[in-house]
Short mmCIF file of C-alpha atoms in Angstrom, two decimals:
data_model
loop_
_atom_site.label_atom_id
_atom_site.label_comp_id
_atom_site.label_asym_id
_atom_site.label_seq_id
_atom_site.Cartn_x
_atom_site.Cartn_y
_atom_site.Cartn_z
CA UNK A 1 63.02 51.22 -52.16
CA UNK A 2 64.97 53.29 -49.91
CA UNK A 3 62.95 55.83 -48.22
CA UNK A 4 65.24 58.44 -47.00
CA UNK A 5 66.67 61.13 -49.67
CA UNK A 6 70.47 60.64 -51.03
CA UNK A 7 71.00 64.04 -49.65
CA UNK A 8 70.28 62.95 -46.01
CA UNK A 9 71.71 59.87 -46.28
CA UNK A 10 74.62 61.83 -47.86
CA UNK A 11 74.39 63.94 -44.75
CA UNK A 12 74.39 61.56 -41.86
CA UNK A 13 77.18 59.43 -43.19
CA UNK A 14 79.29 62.89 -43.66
CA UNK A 15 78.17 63.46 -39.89
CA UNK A 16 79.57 59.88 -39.01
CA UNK A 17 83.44 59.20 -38.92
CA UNK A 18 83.52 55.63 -39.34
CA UNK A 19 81.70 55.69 -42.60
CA UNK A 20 84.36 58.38 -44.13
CA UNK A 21 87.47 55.77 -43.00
CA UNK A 22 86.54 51.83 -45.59
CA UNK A 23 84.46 50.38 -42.69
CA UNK A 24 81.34 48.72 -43.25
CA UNK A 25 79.50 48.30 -39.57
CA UNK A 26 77.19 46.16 -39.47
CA UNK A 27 77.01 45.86 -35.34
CA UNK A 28 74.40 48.46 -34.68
CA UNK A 29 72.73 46.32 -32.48
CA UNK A 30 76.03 46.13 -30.59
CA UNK A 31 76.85 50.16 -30.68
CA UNK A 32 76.01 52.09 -33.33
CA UNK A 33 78.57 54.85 -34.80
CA UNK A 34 78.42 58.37 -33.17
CA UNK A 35 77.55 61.26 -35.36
CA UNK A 36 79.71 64.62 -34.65
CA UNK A 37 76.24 65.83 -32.77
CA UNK A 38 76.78 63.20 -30.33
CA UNK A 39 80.56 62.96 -29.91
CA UNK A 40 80.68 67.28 -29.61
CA UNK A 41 77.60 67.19 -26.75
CA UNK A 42 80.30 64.79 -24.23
CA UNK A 43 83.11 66.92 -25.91
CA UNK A 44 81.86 70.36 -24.95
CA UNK A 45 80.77 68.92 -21.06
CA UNK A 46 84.13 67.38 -20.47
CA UNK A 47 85.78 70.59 -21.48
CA UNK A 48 83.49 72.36 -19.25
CA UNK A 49 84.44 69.99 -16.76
CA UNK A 50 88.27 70.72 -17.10
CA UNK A 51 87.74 74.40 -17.34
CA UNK A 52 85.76 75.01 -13.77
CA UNK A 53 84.94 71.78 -12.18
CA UNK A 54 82.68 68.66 -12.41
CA UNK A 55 80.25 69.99 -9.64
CA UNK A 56 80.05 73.79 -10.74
CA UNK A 57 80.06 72.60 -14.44
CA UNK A 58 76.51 70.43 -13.27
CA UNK A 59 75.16 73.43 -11.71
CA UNK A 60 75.80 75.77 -15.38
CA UNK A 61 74.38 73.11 -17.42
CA UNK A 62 70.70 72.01 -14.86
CA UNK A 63 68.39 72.88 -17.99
CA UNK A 64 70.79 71.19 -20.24
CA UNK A 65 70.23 68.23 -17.90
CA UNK A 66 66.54 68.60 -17.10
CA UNK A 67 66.10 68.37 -21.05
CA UNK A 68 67.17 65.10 -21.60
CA UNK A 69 64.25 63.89 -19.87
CA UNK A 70 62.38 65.72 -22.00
CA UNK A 71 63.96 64.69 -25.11
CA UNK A 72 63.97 60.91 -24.20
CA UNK A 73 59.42 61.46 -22.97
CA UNK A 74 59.41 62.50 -26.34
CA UNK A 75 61.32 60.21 -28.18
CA UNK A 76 58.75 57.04 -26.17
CA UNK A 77 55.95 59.73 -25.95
CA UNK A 78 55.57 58.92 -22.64
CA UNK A 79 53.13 61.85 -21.30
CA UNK A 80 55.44 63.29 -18.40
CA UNK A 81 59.67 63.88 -17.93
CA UNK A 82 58.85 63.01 -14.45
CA UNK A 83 58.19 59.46 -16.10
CA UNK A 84 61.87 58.81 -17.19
CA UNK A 85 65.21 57.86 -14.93
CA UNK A 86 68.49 58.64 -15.78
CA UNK A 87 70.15 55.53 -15.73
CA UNK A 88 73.66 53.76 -16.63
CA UNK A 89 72.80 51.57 -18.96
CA UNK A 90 69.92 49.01 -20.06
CA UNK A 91 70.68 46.19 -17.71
CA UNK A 92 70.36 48.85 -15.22
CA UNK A 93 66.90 49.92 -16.11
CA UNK A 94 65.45 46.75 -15.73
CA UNK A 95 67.09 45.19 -13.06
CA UNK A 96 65.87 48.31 -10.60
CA UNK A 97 62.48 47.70 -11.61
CA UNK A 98 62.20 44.24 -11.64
CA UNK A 99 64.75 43.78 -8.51
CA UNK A 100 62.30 46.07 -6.82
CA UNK A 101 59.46 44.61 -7.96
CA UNK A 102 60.06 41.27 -7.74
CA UNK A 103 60.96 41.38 -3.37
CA UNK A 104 56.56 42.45 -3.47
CA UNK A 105 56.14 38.75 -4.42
CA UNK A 106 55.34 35.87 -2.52
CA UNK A 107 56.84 31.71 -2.72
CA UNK A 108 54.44 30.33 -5.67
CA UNK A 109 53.95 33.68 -7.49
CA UNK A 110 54.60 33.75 -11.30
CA UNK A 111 56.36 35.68 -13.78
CA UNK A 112 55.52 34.88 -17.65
CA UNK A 113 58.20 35.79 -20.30
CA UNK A 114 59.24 34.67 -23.54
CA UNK A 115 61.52 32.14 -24.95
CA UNK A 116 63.68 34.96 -26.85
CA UNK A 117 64.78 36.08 -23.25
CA UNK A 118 68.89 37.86 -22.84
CA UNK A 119 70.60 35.78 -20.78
CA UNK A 120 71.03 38.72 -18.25
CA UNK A 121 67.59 38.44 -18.19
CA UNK A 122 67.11 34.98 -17.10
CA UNK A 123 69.85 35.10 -14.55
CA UNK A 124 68.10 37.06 -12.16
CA UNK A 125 64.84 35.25 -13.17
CA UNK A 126 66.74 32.22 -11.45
CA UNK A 127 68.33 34.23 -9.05
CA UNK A 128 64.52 35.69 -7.49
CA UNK A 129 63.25 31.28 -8.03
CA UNK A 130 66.08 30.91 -5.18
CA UNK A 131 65.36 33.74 -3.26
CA UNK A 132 61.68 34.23 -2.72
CA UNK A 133 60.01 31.00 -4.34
CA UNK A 134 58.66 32.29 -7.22
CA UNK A 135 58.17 30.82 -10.27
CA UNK A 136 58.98 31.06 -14.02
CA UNK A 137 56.71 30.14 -16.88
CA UNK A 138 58.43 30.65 -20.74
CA UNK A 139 55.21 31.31 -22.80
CA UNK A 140 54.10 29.49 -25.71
CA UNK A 141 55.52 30.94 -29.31
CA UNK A 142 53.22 30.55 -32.18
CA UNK A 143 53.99 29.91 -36.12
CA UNK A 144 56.12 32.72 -36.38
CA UNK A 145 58.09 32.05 -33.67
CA UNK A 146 57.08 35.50 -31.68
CA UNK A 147 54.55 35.25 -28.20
CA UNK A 148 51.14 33.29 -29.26
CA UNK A 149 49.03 36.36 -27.95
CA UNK A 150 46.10 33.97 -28.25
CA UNK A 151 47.30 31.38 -25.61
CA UNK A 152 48.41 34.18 -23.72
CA UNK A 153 45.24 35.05 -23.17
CA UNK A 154 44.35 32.07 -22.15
CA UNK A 155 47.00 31.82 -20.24
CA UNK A 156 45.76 34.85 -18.06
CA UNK A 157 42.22 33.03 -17.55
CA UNK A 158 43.80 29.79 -16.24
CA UNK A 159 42.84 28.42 -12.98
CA UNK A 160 45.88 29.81 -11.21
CA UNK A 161 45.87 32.78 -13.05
CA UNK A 162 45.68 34.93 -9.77
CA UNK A 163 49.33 34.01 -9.66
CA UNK A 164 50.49 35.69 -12.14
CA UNK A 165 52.13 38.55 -10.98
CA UNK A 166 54.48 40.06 -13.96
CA UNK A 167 54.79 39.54 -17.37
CA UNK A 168 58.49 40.58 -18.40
CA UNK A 169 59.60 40.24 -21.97
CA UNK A 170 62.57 41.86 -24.42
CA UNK A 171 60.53 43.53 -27.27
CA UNK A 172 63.46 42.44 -29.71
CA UNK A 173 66.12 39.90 -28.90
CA UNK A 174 69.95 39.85 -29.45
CA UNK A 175 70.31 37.17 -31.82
CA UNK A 176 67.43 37.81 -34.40
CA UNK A 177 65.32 40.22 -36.19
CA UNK A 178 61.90 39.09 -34.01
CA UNK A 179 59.78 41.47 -32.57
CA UNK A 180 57.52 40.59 -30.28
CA UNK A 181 54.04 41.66 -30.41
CA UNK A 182 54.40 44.00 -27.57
CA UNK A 183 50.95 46.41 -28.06
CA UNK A 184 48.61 43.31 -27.86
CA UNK A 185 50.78 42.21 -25.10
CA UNK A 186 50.33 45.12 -23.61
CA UNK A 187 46.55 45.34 -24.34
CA UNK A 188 45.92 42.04 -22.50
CA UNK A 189 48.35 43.37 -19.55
CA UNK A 190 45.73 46.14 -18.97
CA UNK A 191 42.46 44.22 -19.17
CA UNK A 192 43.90 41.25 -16.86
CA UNK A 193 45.67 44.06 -14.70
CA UNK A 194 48.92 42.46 -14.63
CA UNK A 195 51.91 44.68 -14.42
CA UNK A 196 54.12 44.94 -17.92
CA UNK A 197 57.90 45.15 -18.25
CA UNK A 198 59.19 45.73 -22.04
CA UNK A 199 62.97 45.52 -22.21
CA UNK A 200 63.72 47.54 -25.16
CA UNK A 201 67.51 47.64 -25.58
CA UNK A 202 67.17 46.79 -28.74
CA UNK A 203 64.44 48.41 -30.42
CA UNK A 204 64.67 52.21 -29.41
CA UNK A 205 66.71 53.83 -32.12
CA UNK A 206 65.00 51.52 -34.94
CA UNK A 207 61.71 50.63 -33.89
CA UNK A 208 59.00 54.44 -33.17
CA UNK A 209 58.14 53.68 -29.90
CA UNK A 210 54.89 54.38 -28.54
CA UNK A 211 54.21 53.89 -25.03
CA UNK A 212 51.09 55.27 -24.77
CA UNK A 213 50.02 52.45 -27.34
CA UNK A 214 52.38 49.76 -25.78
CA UNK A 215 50.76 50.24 -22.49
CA UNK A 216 53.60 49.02 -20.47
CA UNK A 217 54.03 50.11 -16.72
CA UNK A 218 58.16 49.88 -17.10
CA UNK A 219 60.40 50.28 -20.02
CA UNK A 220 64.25 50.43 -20.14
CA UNK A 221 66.53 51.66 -23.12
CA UNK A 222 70.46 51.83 -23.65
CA UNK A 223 72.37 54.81 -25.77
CA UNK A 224 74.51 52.86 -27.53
CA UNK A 225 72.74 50.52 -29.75
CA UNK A 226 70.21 52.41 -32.20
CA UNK A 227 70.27 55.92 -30.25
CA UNK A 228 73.59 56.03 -31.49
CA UNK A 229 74.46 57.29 -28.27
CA UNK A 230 77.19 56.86 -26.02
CA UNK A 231 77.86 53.52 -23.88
CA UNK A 232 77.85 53.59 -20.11
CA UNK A 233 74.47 55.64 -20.42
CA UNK A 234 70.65 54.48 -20.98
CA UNK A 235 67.08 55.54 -19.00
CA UNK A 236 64.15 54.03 -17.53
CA UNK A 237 60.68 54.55 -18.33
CA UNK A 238 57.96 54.02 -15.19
CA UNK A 239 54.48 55.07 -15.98
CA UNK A 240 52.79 57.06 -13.74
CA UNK A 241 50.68 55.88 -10.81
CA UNK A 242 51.73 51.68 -12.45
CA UNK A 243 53.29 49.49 -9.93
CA UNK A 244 56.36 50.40 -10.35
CA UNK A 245 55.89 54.09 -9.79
CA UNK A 246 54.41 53.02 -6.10
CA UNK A 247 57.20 50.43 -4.82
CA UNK A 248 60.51 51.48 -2.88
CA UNK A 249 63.42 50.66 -5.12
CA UNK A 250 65.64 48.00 -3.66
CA UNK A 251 68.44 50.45 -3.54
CA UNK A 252 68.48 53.90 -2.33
CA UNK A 253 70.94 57.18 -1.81
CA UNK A 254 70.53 60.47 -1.18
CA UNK A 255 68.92 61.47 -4.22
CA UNK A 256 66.05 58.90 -4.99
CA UNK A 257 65.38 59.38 -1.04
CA UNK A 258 65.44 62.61 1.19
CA UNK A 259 66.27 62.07 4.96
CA UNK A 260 64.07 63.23 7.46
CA UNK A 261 65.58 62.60 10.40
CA UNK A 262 67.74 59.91 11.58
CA UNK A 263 64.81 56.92 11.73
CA UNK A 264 62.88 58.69 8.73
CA UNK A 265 63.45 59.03 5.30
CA UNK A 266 60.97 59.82 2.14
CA UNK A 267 60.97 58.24 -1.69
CA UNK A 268 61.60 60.64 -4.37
CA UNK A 269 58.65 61.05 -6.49
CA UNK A 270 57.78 58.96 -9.81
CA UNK A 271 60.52 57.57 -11.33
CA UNK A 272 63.24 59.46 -9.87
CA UNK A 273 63.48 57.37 -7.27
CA UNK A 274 65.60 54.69 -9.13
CA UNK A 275 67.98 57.41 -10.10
CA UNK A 276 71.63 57.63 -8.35
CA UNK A 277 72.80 60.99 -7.05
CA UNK A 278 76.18 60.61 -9.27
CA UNK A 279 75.72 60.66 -12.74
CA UNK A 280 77.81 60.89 -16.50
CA UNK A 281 76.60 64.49 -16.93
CA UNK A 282 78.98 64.50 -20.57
CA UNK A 283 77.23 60.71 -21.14
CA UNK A 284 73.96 62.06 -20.00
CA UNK A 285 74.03 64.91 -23.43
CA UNK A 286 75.51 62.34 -25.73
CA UNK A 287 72.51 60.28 -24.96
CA UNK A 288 70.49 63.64 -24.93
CA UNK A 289 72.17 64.82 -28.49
CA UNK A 290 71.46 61.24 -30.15
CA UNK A 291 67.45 61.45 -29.40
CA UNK A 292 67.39 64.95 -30.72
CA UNK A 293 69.21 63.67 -33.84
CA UNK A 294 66.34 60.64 -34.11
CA UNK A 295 63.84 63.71 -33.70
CA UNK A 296 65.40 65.90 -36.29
CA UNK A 297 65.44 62.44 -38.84
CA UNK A 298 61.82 61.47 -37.52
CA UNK A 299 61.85 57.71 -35.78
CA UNK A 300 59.05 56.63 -38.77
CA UNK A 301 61.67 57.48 -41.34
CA UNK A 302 64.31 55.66 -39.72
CA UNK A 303 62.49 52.66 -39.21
CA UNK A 304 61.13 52.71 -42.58
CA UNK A 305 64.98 53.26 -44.13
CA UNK A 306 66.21 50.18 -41.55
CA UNK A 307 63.60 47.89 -42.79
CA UNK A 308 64.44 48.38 -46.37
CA UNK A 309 67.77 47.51 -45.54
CA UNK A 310 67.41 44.40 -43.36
CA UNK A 311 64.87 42.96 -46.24
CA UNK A 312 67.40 43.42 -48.72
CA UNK A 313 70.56 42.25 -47.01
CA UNK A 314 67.83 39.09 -45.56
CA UNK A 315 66.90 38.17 -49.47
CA UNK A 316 70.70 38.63 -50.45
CA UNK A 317 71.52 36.13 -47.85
CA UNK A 318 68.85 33.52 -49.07
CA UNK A 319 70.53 33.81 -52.44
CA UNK A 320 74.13 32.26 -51.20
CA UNK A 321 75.09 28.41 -50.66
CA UNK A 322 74.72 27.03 -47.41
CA UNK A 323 73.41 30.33 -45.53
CA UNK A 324 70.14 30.00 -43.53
CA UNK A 325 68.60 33.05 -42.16
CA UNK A 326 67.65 32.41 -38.35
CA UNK A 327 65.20 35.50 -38.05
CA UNK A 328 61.90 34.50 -35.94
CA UNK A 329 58.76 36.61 -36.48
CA UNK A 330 56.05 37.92 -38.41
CA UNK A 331 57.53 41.55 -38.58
CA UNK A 332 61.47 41.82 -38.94
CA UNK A 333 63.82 44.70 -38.05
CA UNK A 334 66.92 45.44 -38.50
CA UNK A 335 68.96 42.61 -36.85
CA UNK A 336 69.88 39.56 -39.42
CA UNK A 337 70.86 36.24 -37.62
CA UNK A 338 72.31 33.59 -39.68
CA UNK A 339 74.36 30.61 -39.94
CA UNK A 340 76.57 29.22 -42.53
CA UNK A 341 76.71 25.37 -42.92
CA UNK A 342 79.59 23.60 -42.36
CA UNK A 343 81.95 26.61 -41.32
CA UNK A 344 82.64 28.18 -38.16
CA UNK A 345 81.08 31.16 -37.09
CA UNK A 346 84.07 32.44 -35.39
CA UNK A 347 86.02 32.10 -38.60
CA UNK A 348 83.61 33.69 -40.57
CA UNK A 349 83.29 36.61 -37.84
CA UNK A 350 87.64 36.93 -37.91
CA UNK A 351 87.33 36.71 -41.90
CA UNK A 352 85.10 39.84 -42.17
CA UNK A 353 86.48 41.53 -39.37
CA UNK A 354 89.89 41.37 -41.58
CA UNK A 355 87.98 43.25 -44.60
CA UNK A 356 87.34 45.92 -42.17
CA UNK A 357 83.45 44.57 -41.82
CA UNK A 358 81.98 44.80 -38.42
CA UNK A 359 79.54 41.84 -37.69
CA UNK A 360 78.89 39.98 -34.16
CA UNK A 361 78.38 36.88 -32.61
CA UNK A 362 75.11 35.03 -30.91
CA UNK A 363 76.43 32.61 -28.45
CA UNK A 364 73.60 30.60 -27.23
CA UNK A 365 74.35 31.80 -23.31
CA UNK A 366 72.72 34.96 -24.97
CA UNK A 367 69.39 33.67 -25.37
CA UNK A 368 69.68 30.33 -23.72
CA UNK A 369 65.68 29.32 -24.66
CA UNK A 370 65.23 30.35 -28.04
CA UNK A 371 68.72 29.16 -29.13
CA UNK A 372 68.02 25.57 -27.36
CA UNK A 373 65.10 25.03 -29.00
CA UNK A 374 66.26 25.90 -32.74
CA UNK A 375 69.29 24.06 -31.76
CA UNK A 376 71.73 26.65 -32.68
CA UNK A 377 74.96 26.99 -31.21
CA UNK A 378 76.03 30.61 -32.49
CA UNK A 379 74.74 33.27 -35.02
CA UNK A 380 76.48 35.22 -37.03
CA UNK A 381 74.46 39.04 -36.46
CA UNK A 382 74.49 41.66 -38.97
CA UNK A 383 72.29 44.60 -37.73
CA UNK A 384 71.87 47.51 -39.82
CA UNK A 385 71.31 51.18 -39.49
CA UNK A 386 70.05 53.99 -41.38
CA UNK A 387 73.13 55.02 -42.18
CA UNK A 388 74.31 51.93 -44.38
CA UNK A 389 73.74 51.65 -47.79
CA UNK A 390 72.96 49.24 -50.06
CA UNK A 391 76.46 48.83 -51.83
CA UNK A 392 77.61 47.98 -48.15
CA UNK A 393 75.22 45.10 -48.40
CA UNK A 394 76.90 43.76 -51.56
CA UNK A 395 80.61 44.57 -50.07
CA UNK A 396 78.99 42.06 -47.64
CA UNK A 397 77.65 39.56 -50.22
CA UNK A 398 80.68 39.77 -52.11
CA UNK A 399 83.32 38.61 -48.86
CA UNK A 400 81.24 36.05 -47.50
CA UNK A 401 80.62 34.13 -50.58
CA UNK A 402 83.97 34.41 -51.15
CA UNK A 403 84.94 33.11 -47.88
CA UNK A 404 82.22 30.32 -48.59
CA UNK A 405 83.86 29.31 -51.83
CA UNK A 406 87.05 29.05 -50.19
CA UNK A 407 86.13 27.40 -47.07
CA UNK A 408 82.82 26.12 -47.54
CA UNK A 409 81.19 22.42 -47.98
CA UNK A 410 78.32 21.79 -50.26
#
């Protein structure tokens, strides 16, 4: 049953303009719907902004800015601010670590990562194969489609295990509800010492995040998915005294690195030094305002309220003609993936869109691996937040059997 009181969910959907206006959105996972909290924080900054000017506006608001950081250690209980990077946007977050990371490596090295991999991901996988030699293993997936932690582990006490340099994987993918067993991933990182990068776009927001019990040495997270934060904003996690908290970044200005004369120059400290001196400072609270609005809610309660929704809209969906549910994993969140036999996806996607019913599309360049290898083209994502209800789930129900009855082929 639904875990979160009808008064707060009463609450948060007064707090959230696109639930007051006939629109059921269903693209969380693509960016969620601001509150007022959020959309007021960039408001005020920008006004501030106008009033006496971007720089003197960032100097009346530093312990506005320096507790963002502390919001977003919280919100990953990672154990110090000096742990987190302000940072555009997920893709940045992991390409500075891995970018810098992966110019450490030597021709034959190896980087393990899983089958459920974003495409942005595995274009600078075979970017770094042409550049410095290295080498790419996808790892095995067991019955439930998710990271067989037991050949893992076998993996790491192969002959050329030495090798083995990385292991970089997205905790939850784009196209699905799979997460990937990232603490025993984790666990197996720390006994075989191999550095650990969790990409976790997609799971911050929905999933309570835990570094401490993750045990990863670099994770990066976006606003605008299940924050409900703004877009064009995100921030990197680097744990302290890991890898990644030792290596220059492969780009540098004037903030992550202080000149000391003209042939000298010295890294900013812990993770800092992948930060850029110019920043979104009105971006930077959005993202600030949407973790404190998480905290006030409590990240178990939200992930408790998303998983009773997902389950409900995933047994709905196994009810209707011709509608397979594409979902890998033992545990599922809130991202549905599905198909609908013998109609087109982009149809389907332009039919809901018209009854003001936000949805997205998989394309298989998303997650190249996993999408070859269940031979799927597209899927049609629905991903839920705390915020929608269960009579949004039948709206749902309701138009695409409809559509299937129309257009549809037993």
């Amino acid at each position: 049953k639904s875990v979160m009181d009808r008064d707060v969910i009463d609450r948060v959907r007064k707090d959230t303009v696109g639930c007051n206006h006939d629109l059921i959105h269903f693209n969380n996972a693509g960016a969620s719907l601001m509150p007022d909290y959020v959309v007021n924080a960039q408001i005020e900054q920008i006004q501030l902004e106008s009033q006496v000017g971007g720089y003197e506006a960032a100097e009346l608001t530093l312990d506005k800015t320096q507790s963002v950081y502390q919001h977003c250690a919280q919100l990953i209980n990672a154990q110090s601010v000096h742990e987190i990077a302000a940072m555009y946007n997920a893709t940045d977050a992991w390409q500075a670590p891995f970018y810098s990371f992966v110019k450490t490596l030597s021709q034959g090295d190896l980087i393990l990562t899983s089958s459920a991999e974003y495409g942005s991901s595995m274009i600078p996988y075979m970017q770094s194969i042409g550049m410095y030699g290295i080498r790419i293993e996808i790892l095995a997936d067991d019955e439930y489609g998710q990271i067989d932690v037991l050949k893992l582990k076998k993996r790491l006490n192969s002959d050329d295990c030495t090798r083995i340099k990385l292991i970089s994987i997205v905790h939850v993918p784009t196209n699905g509800g799979l997460v990937q067993p990232a603490a025993e991933i984790g666990q197996l990182c720390r006994e075989y010492q191999v550095p650990f990068l969790l990409d976790t776009c997609q799971s911050v927001g929905q999933i309570d995040i835990d570094v401490e019990k993750i045990e990863c040495d670099a994770l990066c997270a976006t606003g605008r998915k299940y924050l409900r934060g703004p877009r064009g904003v995100g921030f990197l996690y680097v744990k302290k005294d890991s890898v990644f908290d030792t290596i220059e970044p492969y780009k540098l200005d004037l903030y992550s690195a202080h000149v000391l004369n003209e042939s000298e120059y010295v890294l900013e400290s812990h993770a800092r030094r992948y930060e850029s001196w110019e920043r979104n400072y009105a971006s930077w609270f959005g993202l600030g305002a949407a973790v404190e609005y998480a905290q006030a809610l409590t990240m178990s309660a939200i992930e408790s309220q998303i998983i009773f929704l997902s389950n409900d809209l995933r047994e709905k969906l196994s009810q209707l003609p011709q509608v397979k549910c594409t979902d890998r994993g033992l545990f599922k969140c809130g991202i549905v993936g599905f198909v609908v036999e013998n109609t087109n996806a982009q149809d389907i996607f332009s039919y809901l869109k018209s009854h003001r019913i936000n949805v997205s599309l998989s394309n298989a360049s998303s997650t190249p691996t996993q999408m070859r290898i269940d031979q799927l083209d597209k899927v049609i994502r629905a991903s839920l937040h705390y915020y929608n209800e269960v009579n949004e789930i039948d709206q749902f129900i309701d138009a695409l059997r409809r559509y299937i009855n129309a257009h549809g082929s037993s």
